[in-house]
Structure formats: structure tokens, C-alpha cells
Amino acid sequence: MTKGVELSFLSEPIEFLKTEMSLSYQHTENRRKDSIANFDTITVGYSPKILAYGKIGWSSGKYSLAFTLNFVDQMESNWDVKTNSRESDKVPAYTNVGFNVHAENLWEKGMYVNFRISNLLNQKIRYVSGQDEFTNRGFIGEPITFYATTGLKF
């Protein structure tokens, strides 16, 4: 069973500037009963206690830019009842900062261009993995990544 709270805040302090913030806290209890393991004392896998999101964005006419921040708290992997242990190691908390620039109607109506940088600070990100001898420390997340897209809205 999961209990938690989420707080969100949206503000537009001046005409072209928008800020968004969200914070979630959750506590999950394992109510599973098993004769091998005492599950009520085992932290549930894939269940971070804290998640946070933030965004500050500016837009004017056909141009916009934004910084984003995502925080994910540390997580455990699932509990394996056959081995009476975790499937893999706990992964540490991480923060992913991003940057985005967007332009619309540049050369003709409906055409857009977007440039995004993910993991701007090039943080080491690990995702919880399953039972695998090669990924017991977690799957490795993307390093700093650049995306450029263009398209036509119709």
C-alpha cells in the first residue's frame, strides 16, 4: 500500500516567464505475506520516496527556452524470494537538468525547430535493474545528450 502527498506550484511572475515546481513524497508498505521472508520489513523495490520536478521557461512570440530539473530518490530493486535477497544493488538518487530552445514559424507557417540538451550536468544516472549478473549495479542512464528536431505542423 502506498501513501503519499504531492505539492505543485505554477507561477507566472511576469508576462513571458513561467515557473513550475512539483514535489512528491510517498511511503510504500509491503503487505505481502510469505513463509520465507518477512516482507513488512523489506523496502519495496522500484519505489523512490521523493520525486521532484522544476521548470523555468521564457516565451515570446515564436521563441521559447526552458530549463528543467528532475530529481529521483534512491531505489531498491525487487526482493527475490528464491534467493532471499535483492535482485540487484540499490541505485543512488540522481538529478537530471535539461535545457530546451524552441522556435516556431521560422521560414514558413507551421515549421518549427527544437534543440534540447538532456543531463546537462552529465550526472551518472543508474536505473534499477533485474536479476542479471552483468547489470547488478543498475542500468546506466544516458550521459549528456543533444537532440535537434525540426518539423512542420499541419
Short mmCIF file of N, CA and C in Angstrom, two decimals:
data_model
loop_
_atom_site.label_atom_id
_atom_site.label_comp_id
_atom_site.label_asym_id
_atom_site.label_seq_id
_atom_site.Cartn_x
_atom_site.Cartn_y
_atom_site.Cartn_z
N MET A 1 0.84 -1.16 0.00
CA MET A 1 0.00 0.00 0.00
C MET A 1 0.90 1.24 0.00
N THR A 2 0.53 2.22 -0.81
CA THR A 2 1.30 3.44 -0.90
C THR A 2 0.48 4.62 -0.39
N LYS A 3 1.12 5.41 0.48
CA LYS A 3 0.53 6.66 0.96
C LYS A 3 1.51 7.76 0.60
N GLY A 4 0.99 8.91 0.25
CA GLY A 4 1.90 9.99 -0.10
C GLY A 4 1.18 11.31 -0.26
N VAL A 5 1.96 12.30 -0.63
CA VAL A 5 1.44 13.63 -0.86
C VAL A 5 2.20 14.25 -2.03
N GLU A 6 1.49 15.05 -2.81
CA GLU A 6 2.13 15.75 -3.92
C GLU A 6 1.74 17.22 -3.85
N LEU A 7 2.74 18.07 -3.98
CA LEU A 7 2.52 19.51 -3.98
C LEU A 7 2.99 20.05 -5.32
N SER A 8 2.17 20.89 -5.93
CA SER A 8 2.54 21.50 -7.21
C SER A 8 2.35 23.00 -7.11
N PHE A 9 3.20 23.72 -7.81
CA PHE A 9 3.17 25.17 -7.80
C PHE A 9 3.41 25.66 -9.22
N LEU A 10 2.56 26.55 -9.68
CA LEU A 10 2.70 27.14 -11.01
C LEU A 10 2.60 28.65 -10.85
N SER A 11 3.55 29.35 -11.43
CA SER A 11 3.59 30.80 -11.28
C SER A 11 3.98 31.46 -12.59
N GLU A 12 3.42 32.61 -12.84
CA GLU A 12 3.81 33.43 -13.98
C GLU A 12 4.09 34.84 -13.44
N PRO A 13 5.29 35.03 -12.84
CA PRO A 13 5.58 36.28 -12.16
C PRO A 13 5.58 37.51 -13.08
N ILE A 14 5.99 37.31 -14.32
CA ILE A 14 5.89 38.37 -15.32
C ILE A 14 5.33 37.73 -16.59
N GLU A 15 4.92 38.54 -17.52
CA GLU A 15 4.15 38.08 -18.68
C GLU A 15 4.79 36.92 -19.44
N PHE A 16 6.06 36.92 -19.67
CA PHE A 16 6.68 35.91 -20.53
C PHE A 16 7.45 34.83 -19.76
N LEU A 17 7.40 34.86 -18.43
CA LEU A 17 8.17 33.93 -17.61
C LEU A 17 7.22 33.03 -16.82
N LYS A 18 7.45 31.72 -16.91
CA LYS A 18 6.60 30.76 -16.21
C LYS A 18 7.49 29.81 -15.41
N THR A 19 7.09 29.53 -14.16
CA THR A 19 7.81 28.57 -13.33
C THR A 19 6.84 27.48 -12.89
N GLU A 20 7.35 26.27 -12.84
CA GLU A 20 6.57 25.13 -12.37
C GLU A 20 7.43 24.34 -11.39
N MET A 21 6.82 23.88 -10.32
CA MET A 21 7.52 23.04 -9.36
C MET A 21 6.55 21.98 -8.85
N SER A 22 7.07 20.79 -8.66
CA SER A 22 6.25 19.70 -8.14
C SER A 22 7.13 18.84 -7.25
N LEU A 23 6.59 18.43 -6.13
CA LEU A 23 7.31 17.58 -5.18
C LEU A 23 6.36 16.48 -4.71
N SER A 24 6.81 15.25 -4.80
CA SER A 24 6.02 14.11 -4.34
C SER A 24 6.79 13.35 -3.28
N TYR A 25 6.08 12.97 -2.24
CA TYR A 25 6.64 12.08 -1.22
C TYR A 25 5.71 10.89 -1.12
N GLN A 26 6.30 9.70 -1.13
CA GLN A 26 5.48 8.51 -0.99
C GLN A 26 6.14 7.51 -0.05
N HIS A 27 5.31 6.79 0.65
CA HIS A 27 5.79 5.72 1.53
C HIS A 27 4.99 4.48 1.16
N THR A 28 5.70 3.44 0.76
CA THR A 28 5.04 2.20 0.34
C THR A 28 5.35 1.10 1.33
N GLU A 29 4.31 0.41 1.76
CA GLU A 29 4.45 -0.73 2.67
C GLU A 29 4.19 -2.00 1.88
N ASN A 30 5.00 -2.98 2.14
CA ASN A 30 4.81 -4.27 1.51
C ASN A 30 3.91 -5.11 2.41
N ARG A 31 2.72 -5.41 1.95
CA ARG A 31 1.78 -6.19 2.76
C ARG A 31 1.73 -7.66 2.35
N ARG A 32 2.65 -8.04 1.50
CA ARG A 32 2.70 -9.43 1.05
C ARG A 32 3.09 -10.34 2.21
N LYS A 33 2.47 -11.48 2.27
CA LYS A 33 2.78 -12.47 3.32
C LYS A 33 3.46 -13.66 2.66
N ASP A 34 4.52 -14.13 3.28
CA ASP A 34 5.26 -15.26 2.75
C ASP A 34 5.93 -15.98 3.91
N SER A 35 6.01 -17.27 3.82
CA SER A 35 6.62 -18.03 4.91
C SER A 35 8.15 -17.92 4.92
N ILE A 36 8.74 -17.53 3.78
CA ILE A 36 10.20 -17.45 3.69
C ILE A 36 10.72 -16.10 4.17
N ALA A 37 10.07 -15.03 3.72
CA ALA A 37 10.57 -13.68 4.02
C ALA A 37 9.55 -12.91 4.84
N ASN A 38 10.04 -12.04 5.69
CA ASN A 38 9.19 -11.16 6.46
C ASN A 38 9.05 -9.85 5.67
N PHE A 39 8.11 -9.81 4.73
CA PHE A 39 8.02 -8.71 3.77
C PHE A 39 7.74 -7.35 4.38
N ASP A 40 7.09 -7.30 5.52
CA ASP A 40 6.77 -5.98 6.09
C ASP A 40 8.01 -5.22 6.54
N THR A 41 9.16 -5.88 6.62
CA THR A 41 10.41 -5.20 6.98
C THR A 41 11.29 -4.93 5.76
N ILE A 42 10.82 -5.32 4.58
CA ILE A 42 11.62 -5.18 3.36
C ILE A 42 11.11 -3.99 2.55
N THR A 43 12.00 -3.07 2.22
CA THR A 43 11.65 -1.91 1.42
C THR A 43 11.20 -2.36 0.03
N VAL A 44 10.10 -1.81 -0.43
CA VAL A 44 9.55 -2.18 -1.74
C VAL A 44 10.48 -1.68 -2.85
N GLY A 45 10.71 -2.51 -3.84
CA GLY A 45 11.57 -2.14 -4.96
C GLY A 45 10.89 -1.16 -5.90
N TYR A 46 11.70 -0.45 -6.66
CA TYR A 46 11.24 0.50 -7.70
C TYR A 46 10.31 1.56 -7.11
N SER A 47 10.56 1.98 -5.88
CA SER A 47 9.66 2.92 -5.21
C SER A 47 10.46 4.02 -4.50
N PRO A 48 10.83 5.08 -5.25
CA PRO A 48 11.55 6.18 -4.59
C PRO A 48 10.64 6.93 -3.63
N LYS A 49 11.21 7.40 -2.53
CA LYS A 49 10.40 8.16 -1.57
C LYS A 49 10.11 9.57 -2.06
N ILE A 50 11.07 10.18 -2.78
CA ILE A 50 10.90 11.57 -3.21
C ILE A 50 11.10 11.67 -4.72
N LEU A 51 10.19 12.39 -5.35
CA LEU A 51 10.31 12.77 -6.76
C LEU A 51 10.09 14.28 -6.83
N ALA A 52 10.89 14.97 -7.60
CA ALA A 52 10.73 16.42 -7.72
C ALA A 52 10.92 16.83 -9.17
N TYR A 53 10.20 17.89 -9.55
CA TYR A 53 10.28 18.41 -10.91
C TYR A 53 10.24 19.93 -10.84
N GLY A 54 11.05 20.56 -11.65
CA GLY A 54 11.03 22.01 -11.72
C GLY A 54 11.27 22.47 -13.14
N LYS A 55 10.68 23.59 -13.48
CA LYS A 55 10.86 24.15 -14.82
C LYS A 55 10.74 25.66 -14.74
N ILE A 56 11.65 26.33 -15.41
CA ILE A 56 11.53 27.77 -15.57
C ILE A 56 11.63 28.03 -17.07
N GLY A 57 10.64 28.71 -17.60
CA GLY A 57 10.58 28.91 -19.03
C GLY A 57 10.24 30.33 -19.42
N TRP A 58 10.76 30.72 -20.53
CA TRP A 58 10.51 32.04 -21.09
C TRP A 58 9.98 31.84 -22.50
N SER A 59 8.97 32.61 -22.87
CA SER A 59 8.47 32.55 -24.25
C SER A 59 8.01 33.93 -24.68
N SER A 60 8.26 34.20 -25.94
CA SER A 60 7.86 35.47 -26.52
C SER A 60 7.64 35.25 -28.02
N GLY A 61 6.43 35.40 -28.44
CA GLY A 61 6.14 35.22 -29.86
C GLY A 61 6.46 33.81 -30.32
N LYS A 62 7.38 33.72 -31.27
CA LYS A 62 7.68 32.39 -31.83
C LYS A 62 8.87 31.70 -31.17
N TYR A 63 9.47 32.29 -30.13
CA TYR A 63 10.64 31.70 -29.48
C TYR A 63 10.34 31.35 -28.02
N SER A 64 10.95 30.25 -27.57
CA SER A 64 10.85 29.89 -26.15
C SER A 64 12.10 29.15 -25.73
N LEU A 65 12.42 29.25 -24.46
CA LEU A 65 13.51 28.46 -23.89
C LEU A 65 13.15 28.09 -22.47
N ALA A 66 13.70 26.97 -22.01
CA ALA A 66 13.36 26.48 -20.67
C ALA A 66 14.51 25.66 -20.10
N PHE A 67 14.63 25.72 -18.77
CA PHE A 67 15.48 24.83 -18.01
C PHE A 67 14.56 23.91 -17.21
N THR A 68 14.90 22.62 -17.16
CA THR A 68 14.12 21.67 -16.38
C THR A 68 15.03 20.95 -15.39
N LEU A 69 14.42 20.46 -14.33
CA LEU A 69 15.15 19.72 -13.31
C LEU A 69 14.26 18.57 -12.86
N ASN A 70 14.78 17.36 -12.88
CA ASN A 70 14.07 16.18 -12.39
C ASN A 70 14.94 15.50 -11.34
N PHE A 71 14.36 15.24 -10.18
CA PHE A 71 15.07 14.55 -9.11
C PHE A 71 14.33 13.26 -8.81
N VAL A 72 15.08 12.16 -8.72
CA VAL A 72 14.52 10.85 -8.36
C VAL A 72 15.36 10.32 -7.20
N ASP A 73 14.70 10.00 -6.11
CA ASP A 73 15.38 9.50 -4.91
C ASP A 73 15.93 8.09 -5.16
N GLN A 74 16.78 7.63 -4.25
CA GLN A 74 17.37 6.29 -4.37
C GLN A 74 16.28 5.22 -4.41
N MET A 75 16.60 4.08 -5.03
CA MET A 75 15.64 3.00 -5.15
C MET A 75 16.30 1.64 -4.95
N GLU A 76 15.54 0.75 -4.40
CA GLU A 76 15.94 -0.65 -4.27
C GLU A 76 15.37 -1.42 -5.45
N SER A 77 15.98 -2.57 -5.73
CA SER A 77 15.41 -3.48 -6.72
C SER A 77 14.38 -4.38 -6.02
N ASN A 78 13.76 -5.25 -6.77
CA ASN A 78 12.79 -6.18 -6.18
C ASN A 78 13.48 -7.19 -5.27
N TRP A 79 12.69 -7.76 -4.38
CA TRP A 79 13.16 -8.81 -3.49
C TRP A 79 12.89 -10.14 -4.16
N ASP A 80 13.91 -10.99 -4.22
CA ASP A 80 13.76 -12.31 -4.82
C ASP A 80 13.56 -13.33 -3.70
N VAL A 81 12.37 -13.94 -3.65
CA VAL A 81 12.08 -14.90 -2.57
C VAL A 81 12.87 -16.19 -2.73
N LYS A 82 13.29 -16.52 -3.95
CA LYS A 82 14.06 -17.76 -4.16
C LYS A 82 15.45 -17.66 -3.53
N THR A 83 16.07 -16.49 -3.65
CA THR A 83 17.42 -16.31 -3.10
C THR A 83 17.40 -15.58 -1.76
N ASN A 84 16.23 -15.09 -1.35
CA ASN A 84 16.06 -14.33 -0.12
C ASN A 84 17.00 -13.12 -0.08
N SER A 85 17.08 -12.43 -1.23
CA SER A 85 17.93 -11.24 -1.34
C SER A 85 17.41 -10.34 -2.46
N ARG A 86 18.03 -9.18 -2.60
CA ARG A 86 17.68 -8.26 -3.68
C ARG A 86 18.15 -8.80 -5.02
N GLU A 87 17.39 -8.45 -6.07
CA GLU A 87 17.79 -8.86 -7.43
C GLU A 87 19.04 -8.14 -7.89
N SER A 88 19.23 -6.90 -7.42
CA SER A 88 20.42 -6.13 -7.79
C SER A 88 20.66 -5.07 -6.72
N ASP A 89 21.71 -4.30 -6.88
CA ASP A 89 22.08 -3.28 -5.90
C ASP A 89 21.10 -2.11 -5.89
N LYS A 90 21.08 -1.41 -4.77
CA LYS A 90 20.33 -0.16 -4.66
C LYS A 90 20.98 0.86 -5.59
N VAL A 91 20.17 1.68 -6.25
CA VAL A 91 20.75 2.74 -7.09
C VAL A 91 20.61 4.07 -6.36
N PRO A 92 21.62 4.94 -6.50
CA PRO A 92 21.58 6.22 -5.79
C PRO A 92 20.59 7.20 -6.43
N ALA A 93 20.25 8.21 -5.67
CA ALA A 93 19.40 9.28 -6.19
C ALA A 93 20.14 10.02 -7.30
N TYR A 94 19.38 10.65 -8.19
CA TYR A 94 20.01 11.43 -9.25
C TYR A 94 19.18 12.65 -9.59
N THR A 95 19.84 13.63 -10.18
CA THR A 95 19.19 14.85 -10.66
C THR A 95 19.54 15.00 -12.13
N ASN A 96 18.54 15.23 -12.95
CA ASN A 96 18.74 15.42 -14.37
C ASN A 96 18.30 16.84 -14.73
N VAL A 97 19.24 17.65 -15.19
CA VAL A 97 18.95 19.03 -15.59
C VAL A 97 18.92 19.07 -17.11
N GLY A 98 17.94 19.75 -17.66
CA GLY A 98 17.81 19.85 -19.10
C GLY A 98 17.65 21.29 -19.55
N PHE A 99 17.88 21.51 -20.83
CA PHE A 99 17.73 22.84 -21.43
C PHE A 99 17.06 22.66 -22.79
N ASN A 100 16.14 23.54 -23.13
CA ASN A 100 15.40 23.42 -24.37
C ASN A 100 15.22 24.80 -25.02
N VAL A 101 15.44 24.87 -26.33
CA VAL A 101 15.17 26.08 -27.12
C VAL A 101 14.24 25.67 -28.24
N HIS A 102 13.17 26.45 -28.44
CA HIS A 102 12.16 26.11 -29.45
C HIS A 102 11.80 27.36 -30.24
N ALA A 103 11.67 27.20 -31.54
CA ALA A 103 11.25 28.31 -32.40
C ALA A 103 10.18 27.81 -33.36
N GLU A 104 9.13 28.60 -33.54
CA GLU A 104 8.04 28.24 -34.44
C GLU A 104 7.90 29.28 -35.55
N ASN A 105 7.34 28.83 -36.66
CA ASN A 105 7.04 29.70 -37.81
C ASN A 105 8.26 30.48 -38.27
N LEU A 106 9.40 29.78 -38.38
CA LEU A 106 10.64 30.46 -38.75
C LEU A 106 10.65 30.87 -40.22
N TRP A 107 10.60 29.90 -41.10
CA TRP A 107 10.69 30.20 -42.54
C TRP A 107 9.33 30.17 -43.21
N GLU A 108 8.42 29.40 -42.62
CA GLU A 108 7.06 29.38 -43.12
C GLU A 108 6.13 28.98 -41.99
N LYS A 109 4.87 29.26 -42.16
CA LYS A 109 3.88 28.97 -41.11
C LYS A 109 3.84 27.47 -40.81
N GLY A 110 3.92 27.13 -39.53
CA GLY A 110 3.85 25.74 -39.10
C GLY A 110 5.20 25.05 -38.94
N MET A 111 6.27 25.63 -39.45
CA MET A 111 7.58 25.00 -39.34
C MET A 111 8.18 25.32 -37.97
N TYR A 112 8.74 24.30 -37.33
CA TYR A 112 9.37 24.52 -36.02
C TYR A 112 10.74 23.86 -35.98
N VAL A 113 11.57 24.37 -35.07
CA VAL A 113 12.89 23.83 -34.80
C VAL A 113 13.02 23.73 -33.29
N ASN A 114 13.58 22.62 -32.83
CA ASN A 114 13.75 22.42 -31.40
C ASN A 114 15.15 21.87 -31.12
N PHE A 115 15.79 22.40 -30.10
CA PHE A 115 17.10 21.93 -29.68
C PHE A 115 17.02 21.67 -28.18
N ARG A 116 17.40 20.45 -27.77
CA ARG A 116 17.31 20.08 -26.36
C ARG A 116 18.61 19.42 -25.91
N ILE A 117 19.01 19.73 -24.68
CA ILE A 117 20.13 19.06 -24.03
C ILE A 117 19.56 18.36 -22.80
N SER A 118 19.80 17.07 -22.70
CA SER A 118 19.37 16.30 -21.54
C SER A 118 20.60 15.91 -20.73
N ASN A 119 20.44 15.87 -19.43
CA ASN A 119 21.54 15.59 -18.49
C ASN A 119 22.67 16.60 -18.70
N LEU A 120 22.29 17.85 -18.66
CA LEU A 120 23.20 18.97 -18.91
C LEU A 120 24.45 18.94 -18.04
N LEU A 121 24.33 18.47 -16.81
CA LEU A 121 25.47 18.41 -15.89
C LEU A 121 26.23 17.08 -15.99
N ASN A 122 25.82 16.25 -16.93
CA ASN A 122 26.46 14.96 -17.20
C ASN A 122 26.58 14.11 -15.93
N GLN A 123 25.48 14.02 -15.18
CA GLN A 123 25.45 13.22 -13.96
C GLN A 123 25.46 11.73 -14.28
N LYS A 124 26.02 10.94 -13.40
CA LYS A 124 25.97 9.49 -13.56
C LYS A 124 24.61 9.03 -13.07
N ILE A 125 23.82 8.49 -13.98
CA ILE A 125 22.46 8.05 -13.65
C ILE A 125 22.41 6.53 -13.77
N ARG A 126 21.84 5.92 -12.75
CA ARG A 126 21.65 4.46 -12.77
C ARG A 126 20.18 4.17 -12.50
N TYR A 127 19.65 3.24 -13.29
CA TYR A 127 18.28 2.78 -13.11
C TYR A 127 18.32 1.38 -12.51
N VAL A 128 17.36 1.07 -11.68
CA VAL A 128 17.29 -0.25 -11.06
C VAL A 128 17.17 -1.31 -12.16
N SER A 129 17.90 -2.41 -11.99
CA SER A 129 17.83 -3.50 -12.97
C SER A 129 17.27 -4.74 -12.30
N GLY A 130 17.03 -5.73 -13.11
CA GLY A 130 16.55 -7.01 -12.60
C GLY A 130 17.70 -7.94 -12.26
N GLN A 131 17.39 -9.19 -12.19
CA GLN A 131 18.38 -10.20 -11.81
C GLN A 131 19.23 -10.55 -13.03
N ASP A 132 20.43 -10.02 -13.05
CA ASP A 132 21.31 -10.20 -14.19
C ASP A 132 22.74 -10.00 -13.71
N GLU A 133 23.62 -10.92 -14.00
CA GLU A 133 24.99 -10.82 -13.50
C GLU A 133 25.76 -9.64 -14.08
N PHE A 134 25.31 -9.09 -15.23
CA PHE A 134 26.04 -8.00 -15.87
C PHE A 134 25.52 -6.63 -15.46
N THR A 135 24.31 -6.55 -14.92
CA THR A 135 23.74 -5.24 -14.58
C THR A 135 23.37 -5.15 -13.10
N ASN A 136 24.04 -5.87 -12.24
CA ASN A 136 23.67 -5.88 -10.83
C ASN A 136 23.84 -4.52 -10.15
N ARG A 137 24.60 -3.61 -10.74
CA ARG A 137 24.74 -2.25 -10.18
C ARG A 137 23.73 -1.29 -10.78
N GLY A 138 22.87 -1.77 -11.68
CA GLY A 138 21.85 -0.94 -12.32
C GLY A 138 22.21 -0.64 -13.76
N PHE A 139 21.17 -0.35 -14.53
CA PHE A 139 21.38 0.05 -15.92
C PHE A 139 21.93 1.48 -15.93
N ILE A 140 22.87 1.73 -16.81
CA ILE A 140 23.48 3.06 -16.89
C ILE A 140 22.60 3.96 -17.75
N GLY A 141 22.27 5.14 -17.21
CA GLY A 141 21.46 6.11 -17.94
C GLY A 141 22.28 6.86 -18.97
N GLU A 142 21.59 7.63 -19.77
CA GLU A 142 22.24 8.41 -20.83
C GLU A 142 23.14 9.49 -20.24
N PRO A 143 24.33 9.68 -20.83
CA PRO A 143 25.17 10.82 -20.43
C PRO A 143 24.56 12.10 -21.03
N ILE A 144 25.27 13.18 -21.00
CA ILE A 144 24.77 14.40 -21.63
C ILE A 144 24.40 14.07 -23.09
N THR A 145 23.21 14.46 -23.48
CA THR A 145 22.69 14.09 -24.81
C THR A 145 22.10 15.32 -25.48
N PHE A 146 22.37 15.46 -26.77
CA PHE A 146 21.88 16.59 -27.56
C PHE A 146 20.85 16.09 -28.57
N TYR A 147 19.74 16.80 -28.65
CA TYR A 147 18.68 16.46 -29.60
C TYR A 147 18.37 17.70 -30.43
N ALA A 148 18.23 17.51 -31.72
CA ALA A 148 17.79 18.59 -32.60
C ALA A 148 16.68 18.02 -33.49
N THR A 149 15.55 18.70 -33.51
CA THR A 149 14.43 18.25 -34.33
C THR A 149 13.85 19.43 -35.10
N THR A 150 13.27 19.11 -36.21
CA THR A 150 12.55 20.11 -36.99
C THR A 150 11.32 19.43 -37.56
N GLY A 151 10.31 20.20 -37.82
CA GLY A 151 9.08 19.60 -38.33
C GLY A 151 8.15 20.65 -38.89
N LEU A 152 7.04 20.16 -39.37
CA LEU A 152 6.02 21.02 -39.95
C LEU A 152 4.68 20.64 -39.37
N LYS A 153 4.03 21.56 -38.70
CA LYS A 153 2.68 21.31 -38.15
C LYS A 153 1.68 21.56 -39.26
N PHE A 154 0.77 20.62 -39.39
CA PHE A 154 -0.29 20.82 -40.40
C PHE A 154 -1.60 20.28 -39.90
#
